[in-house]
Short mmCIF file of C-alpha atoms in Angstrom, two decimals:
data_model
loop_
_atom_site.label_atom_id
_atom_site.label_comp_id
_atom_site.label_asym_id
_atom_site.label_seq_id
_atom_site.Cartn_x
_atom_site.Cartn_y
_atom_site.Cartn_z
CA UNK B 76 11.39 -0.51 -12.80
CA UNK B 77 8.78 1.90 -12.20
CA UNK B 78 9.13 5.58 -10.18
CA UNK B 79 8.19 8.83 -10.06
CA UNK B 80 10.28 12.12 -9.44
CA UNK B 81 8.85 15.31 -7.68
CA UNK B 82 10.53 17.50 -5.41
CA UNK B 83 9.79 17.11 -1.49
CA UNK B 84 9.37 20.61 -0.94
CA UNK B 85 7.64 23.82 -2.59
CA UNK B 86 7.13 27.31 -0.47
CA UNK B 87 5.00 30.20 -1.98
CA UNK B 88 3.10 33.13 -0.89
CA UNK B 89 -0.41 33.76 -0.80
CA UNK B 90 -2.01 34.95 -4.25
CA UNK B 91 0.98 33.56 -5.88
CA UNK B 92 1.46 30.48 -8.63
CA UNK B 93 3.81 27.75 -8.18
CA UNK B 94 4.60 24.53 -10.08
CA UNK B 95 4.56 21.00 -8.94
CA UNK B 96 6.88 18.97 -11.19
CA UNK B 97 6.73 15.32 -11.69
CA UNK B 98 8.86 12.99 -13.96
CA UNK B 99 8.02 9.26 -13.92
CA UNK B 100 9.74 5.95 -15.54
CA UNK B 101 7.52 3.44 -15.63
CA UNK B 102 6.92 -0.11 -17.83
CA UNK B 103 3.69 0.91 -19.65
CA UNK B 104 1.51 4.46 -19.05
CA UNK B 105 -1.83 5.03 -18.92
CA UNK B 106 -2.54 8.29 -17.32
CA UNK B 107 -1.16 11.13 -14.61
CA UNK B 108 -2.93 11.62 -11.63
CA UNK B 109 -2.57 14.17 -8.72
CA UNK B 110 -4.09 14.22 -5.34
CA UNK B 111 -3.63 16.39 -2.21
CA UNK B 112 -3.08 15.03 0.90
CA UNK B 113 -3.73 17.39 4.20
CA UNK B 114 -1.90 16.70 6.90
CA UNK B 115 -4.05 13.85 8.98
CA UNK B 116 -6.30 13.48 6.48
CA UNK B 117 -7.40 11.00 2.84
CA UNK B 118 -5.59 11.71 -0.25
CA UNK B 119 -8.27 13.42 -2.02
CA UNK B 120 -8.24 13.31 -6.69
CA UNK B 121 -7.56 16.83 -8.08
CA UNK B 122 -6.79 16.22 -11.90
CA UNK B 123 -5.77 13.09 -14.57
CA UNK B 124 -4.12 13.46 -18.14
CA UNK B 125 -4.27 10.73 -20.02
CA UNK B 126 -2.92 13.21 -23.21
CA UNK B 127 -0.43 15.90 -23.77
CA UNK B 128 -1.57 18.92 -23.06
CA UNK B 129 -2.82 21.17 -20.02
CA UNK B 130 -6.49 20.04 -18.33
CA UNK B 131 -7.81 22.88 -15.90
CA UNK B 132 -9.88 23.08 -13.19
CA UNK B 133 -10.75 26.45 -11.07
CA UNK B 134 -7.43 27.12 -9.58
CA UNK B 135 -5.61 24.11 -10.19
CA UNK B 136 -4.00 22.96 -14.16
CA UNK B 137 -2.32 19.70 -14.89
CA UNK B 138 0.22 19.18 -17.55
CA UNK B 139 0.97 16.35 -19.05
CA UNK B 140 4.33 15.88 -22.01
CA UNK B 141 4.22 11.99 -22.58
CA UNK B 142 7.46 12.30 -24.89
CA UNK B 143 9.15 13.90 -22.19
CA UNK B 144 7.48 11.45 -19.51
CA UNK B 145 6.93 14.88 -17.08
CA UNK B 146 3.95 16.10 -16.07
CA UNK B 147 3.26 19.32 -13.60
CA UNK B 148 0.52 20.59 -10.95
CA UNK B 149 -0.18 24.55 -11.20
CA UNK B 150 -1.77 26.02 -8.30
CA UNK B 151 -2.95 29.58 -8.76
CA UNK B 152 -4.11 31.97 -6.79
CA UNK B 153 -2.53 30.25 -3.52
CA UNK B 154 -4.32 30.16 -0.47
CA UNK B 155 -3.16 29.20 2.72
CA UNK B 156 -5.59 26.35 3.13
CA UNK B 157 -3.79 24.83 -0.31
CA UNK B 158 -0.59 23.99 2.17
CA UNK B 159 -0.76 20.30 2.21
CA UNK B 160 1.62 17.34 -0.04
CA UNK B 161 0.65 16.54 -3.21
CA UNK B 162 1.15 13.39 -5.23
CA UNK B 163 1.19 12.68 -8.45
CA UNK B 164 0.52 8.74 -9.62
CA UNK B 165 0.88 7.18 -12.72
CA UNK B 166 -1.52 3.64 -13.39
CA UNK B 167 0.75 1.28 -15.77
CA UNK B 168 -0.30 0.05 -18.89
CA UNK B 169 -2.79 -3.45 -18.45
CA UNK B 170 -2.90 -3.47 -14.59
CA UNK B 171 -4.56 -1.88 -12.28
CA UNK B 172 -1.40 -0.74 -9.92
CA UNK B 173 -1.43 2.81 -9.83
CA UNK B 174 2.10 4.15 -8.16
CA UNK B 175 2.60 7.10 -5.98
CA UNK B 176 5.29 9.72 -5.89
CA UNK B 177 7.01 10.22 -2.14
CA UNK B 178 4.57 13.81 -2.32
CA UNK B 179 5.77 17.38 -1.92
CA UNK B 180 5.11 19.33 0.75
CA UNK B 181 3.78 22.56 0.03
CA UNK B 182 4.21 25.27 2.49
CA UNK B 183 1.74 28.83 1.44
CA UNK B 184 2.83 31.56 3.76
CA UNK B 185 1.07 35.05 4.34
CA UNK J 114 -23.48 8.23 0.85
CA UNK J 115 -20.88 7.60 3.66
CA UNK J 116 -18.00 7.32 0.41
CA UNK J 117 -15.26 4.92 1.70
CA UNK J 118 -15.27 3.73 5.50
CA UNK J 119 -12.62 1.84 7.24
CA UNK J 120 -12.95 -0.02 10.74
CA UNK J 121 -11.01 0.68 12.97
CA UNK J 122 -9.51 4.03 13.02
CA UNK J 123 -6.35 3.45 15.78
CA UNK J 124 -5.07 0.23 16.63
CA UNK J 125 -1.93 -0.64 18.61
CA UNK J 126 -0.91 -4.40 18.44
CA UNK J 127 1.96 -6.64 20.15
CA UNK J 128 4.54 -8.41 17.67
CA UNK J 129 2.43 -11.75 16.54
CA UNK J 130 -0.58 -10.60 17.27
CA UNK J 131 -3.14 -11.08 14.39
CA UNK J 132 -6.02 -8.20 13.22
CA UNK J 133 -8.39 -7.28 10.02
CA UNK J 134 -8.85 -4.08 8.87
CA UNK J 135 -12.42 -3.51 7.19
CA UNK J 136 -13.04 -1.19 4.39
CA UNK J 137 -16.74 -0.64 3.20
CA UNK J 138 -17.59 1.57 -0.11
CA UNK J 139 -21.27 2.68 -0.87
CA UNK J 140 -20.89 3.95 -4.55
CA UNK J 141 -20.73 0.73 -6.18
CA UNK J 142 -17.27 0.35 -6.87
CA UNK J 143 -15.90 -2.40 -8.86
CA UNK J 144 -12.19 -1.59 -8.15
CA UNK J 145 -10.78 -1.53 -4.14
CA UNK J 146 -7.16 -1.04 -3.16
CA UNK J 147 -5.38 -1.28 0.43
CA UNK J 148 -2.34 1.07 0.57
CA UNK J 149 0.21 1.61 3.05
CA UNK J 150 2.07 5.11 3.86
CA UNK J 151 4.90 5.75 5.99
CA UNK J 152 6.14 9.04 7.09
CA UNK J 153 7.23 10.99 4.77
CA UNK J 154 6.52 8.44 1.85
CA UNK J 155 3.96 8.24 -0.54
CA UNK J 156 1.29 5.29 -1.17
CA UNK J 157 2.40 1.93 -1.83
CA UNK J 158 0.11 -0.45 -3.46
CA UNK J 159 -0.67 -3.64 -0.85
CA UNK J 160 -3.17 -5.45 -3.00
CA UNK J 161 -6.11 -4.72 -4.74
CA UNK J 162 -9.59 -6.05 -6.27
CA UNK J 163 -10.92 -5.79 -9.51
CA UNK J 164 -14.31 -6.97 -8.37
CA UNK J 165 -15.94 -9.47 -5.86
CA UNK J 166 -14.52 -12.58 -5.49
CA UNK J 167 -10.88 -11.41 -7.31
CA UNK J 168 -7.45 -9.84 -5.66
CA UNK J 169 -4.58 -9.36 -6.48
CA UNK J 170 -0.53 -8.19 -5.22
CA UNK J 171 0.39 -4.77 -5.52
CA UNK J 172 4.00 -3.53 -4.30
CA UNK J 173 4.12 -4.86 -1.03
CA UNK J 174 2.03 -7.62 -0.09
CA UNK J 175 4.15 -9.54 1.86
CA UNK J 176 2.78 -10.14 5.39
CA UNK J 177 -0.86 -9.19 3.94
CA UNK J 178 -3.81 -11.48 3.11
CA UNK J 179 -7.14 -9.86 1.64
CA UNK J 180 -10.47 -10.82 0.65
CA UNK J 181 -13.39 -9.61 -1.18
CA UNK J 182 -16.60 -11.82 -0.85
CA UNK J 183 -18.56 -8.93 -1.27
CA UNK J 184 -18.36 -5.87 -3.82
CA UNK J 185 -18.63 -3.40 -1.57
CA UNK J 186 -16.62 -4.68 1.12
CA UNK J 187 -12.75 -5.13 1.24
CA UNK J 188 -10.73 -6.71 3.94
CA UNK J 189 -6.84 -6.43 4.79
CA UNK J 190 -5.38 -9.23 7.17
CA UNK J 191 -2.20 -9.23 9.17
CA UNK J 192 -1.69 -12.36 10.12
CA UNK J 193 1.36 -12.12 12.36
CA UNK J 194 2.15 -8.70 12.82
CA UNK J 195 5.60 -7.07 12.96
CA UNK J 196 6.62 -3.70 13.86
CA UNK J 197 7.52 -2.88 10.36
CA UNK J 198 4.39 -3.21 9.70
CA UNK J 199 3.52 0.01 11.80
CA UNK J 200 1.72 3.09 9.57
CA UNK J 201 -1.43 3.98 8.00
CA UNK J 202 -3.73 2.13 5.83
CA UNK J 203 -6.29 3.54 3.18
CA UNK J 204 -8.61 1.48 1.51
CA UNK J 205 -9.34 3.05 -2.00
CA UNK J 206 -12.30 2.49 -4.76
CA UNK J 207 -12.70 3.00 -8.16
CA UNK J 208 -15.17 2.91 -10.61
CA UNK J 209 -14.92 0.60 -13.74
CA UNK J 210 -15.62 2.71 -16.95
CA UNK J 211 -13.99 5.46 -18.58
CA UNK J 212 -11.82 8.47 -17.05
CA UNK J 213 -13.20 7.83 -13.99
CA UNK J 214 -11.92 4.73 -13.06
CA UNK J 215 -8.93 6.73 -12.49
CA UNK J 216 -10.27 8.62 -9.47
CA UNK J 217 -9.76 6.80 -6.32
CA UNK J 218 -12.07 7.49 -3.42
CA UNK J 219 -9.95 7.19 0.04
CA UNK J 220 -10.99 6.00 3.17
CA UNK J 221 -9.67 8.04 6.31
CA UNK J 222 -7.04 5.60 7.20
CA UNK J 223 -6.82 3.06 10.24
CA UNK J 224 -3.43 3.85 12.42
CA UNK J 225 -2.07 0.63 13.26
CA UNK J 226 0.72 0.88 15.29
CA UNK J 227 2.56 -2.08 16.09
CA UNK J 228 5.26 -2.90 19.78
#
């Protein structure tokens, strides 16, 4: 079976870091993907690794460990307009289904 | 560029009742996907399109028919609707080539409640 891993809720402060985690079992693996999600609104892309390794951009890294099938979201620098869930999906090897995590919930207080 | 569109944005149907959804991109897109997400949940996969004329399941298409008789249109049927069938839909699109085909472009969502 396929699913992803990644913990429902996160809280941080404003101007700090914190660490999305996501582990995912899945049949074939092409790439990690993460998107934020506000609340009432489109999931909207923020980063893809398709190789080991860390990809950044502005505030937000993505890691990516295919031996250890984990992968993590850094947010830097938190603001309070970063609160929202984010996902991370994985797209399976010769399809086209990409599958979601459930999301976590990140909560940036002042 | 409007991006991804979907028609309508609320809907509240009665148990057997039928309704389409409409998703329109403007960039081109060979890929579309319709998703479903309940509270709480993340995305699940309905069906999806690899280009005009094609579609495909994804993780739940039970209950669902789609066609795509144009590339930059993508419709979502419910054919006899059922209240677990309550939640939000986003249509999706995706280029074809390289690294970008794995950014999806999301519609707002249609809220389709069902009684």
């Amino acid at each position: 079976g396929q699913s992803l891993e990644q913990p429902s809720e996160v809280t941080a402060v404003e101007g700090a870091i914190v660490q999305i985690n996501c582990t995912y079992q899945t049949s074939g693996f092409y790439g990690l993907s993460w998107y934020q999600q506000h609340d009432g609104g489109a999931p909207t892309f923020l980063s893809y690794n398709a190789l080991d390794g860390l990809e950044e951009t502005g505030r937000f890294s993505s890691f990516l460990s295919r031996s250890d099938s984990y992968g993590y979201l850094l947010l830097q620098e938190l603001q309070m307009k970063d609160s929202a869930s984010y996902f991370c999906a994985v797209r399976n090897t010769g399809g086209f289904k990409t599958i979601f995590g459930a999301g976590t919930r990140l909560f940036v207080k002042a | 560029n409007a991006g991804v569109t979907q028609t309508p944005k609320f809907r509240v149907l009665k148990t057997g009742q039928s309704m389409t959804l409409l998703c329109a991109q403007d960039m081109n897109h060979e890929y579309m996907y319709w998703y479903r997400q309940d509270p709480g949940m993340g995305l699940r996969l309905i069906h999806y399109s690899v280009g005009e004329g094609t579609t495909a399941k994804g993780e739940v298409p039970d209950g669902y028919n789609v066609s795509r008789l144009k590339k930059q249109n993508f419709l979502l049927g419910l054919e006899s609707a059922a209240p677990s069938q309550t939640s939000v839909y986003f249509c999706a699109s995706s280029s074809i080539s390289g690294t970008t085909s794995y950014e999806q472009y999301f519609g707002p969502g249609t809220r389709l409640t069902v009684t």
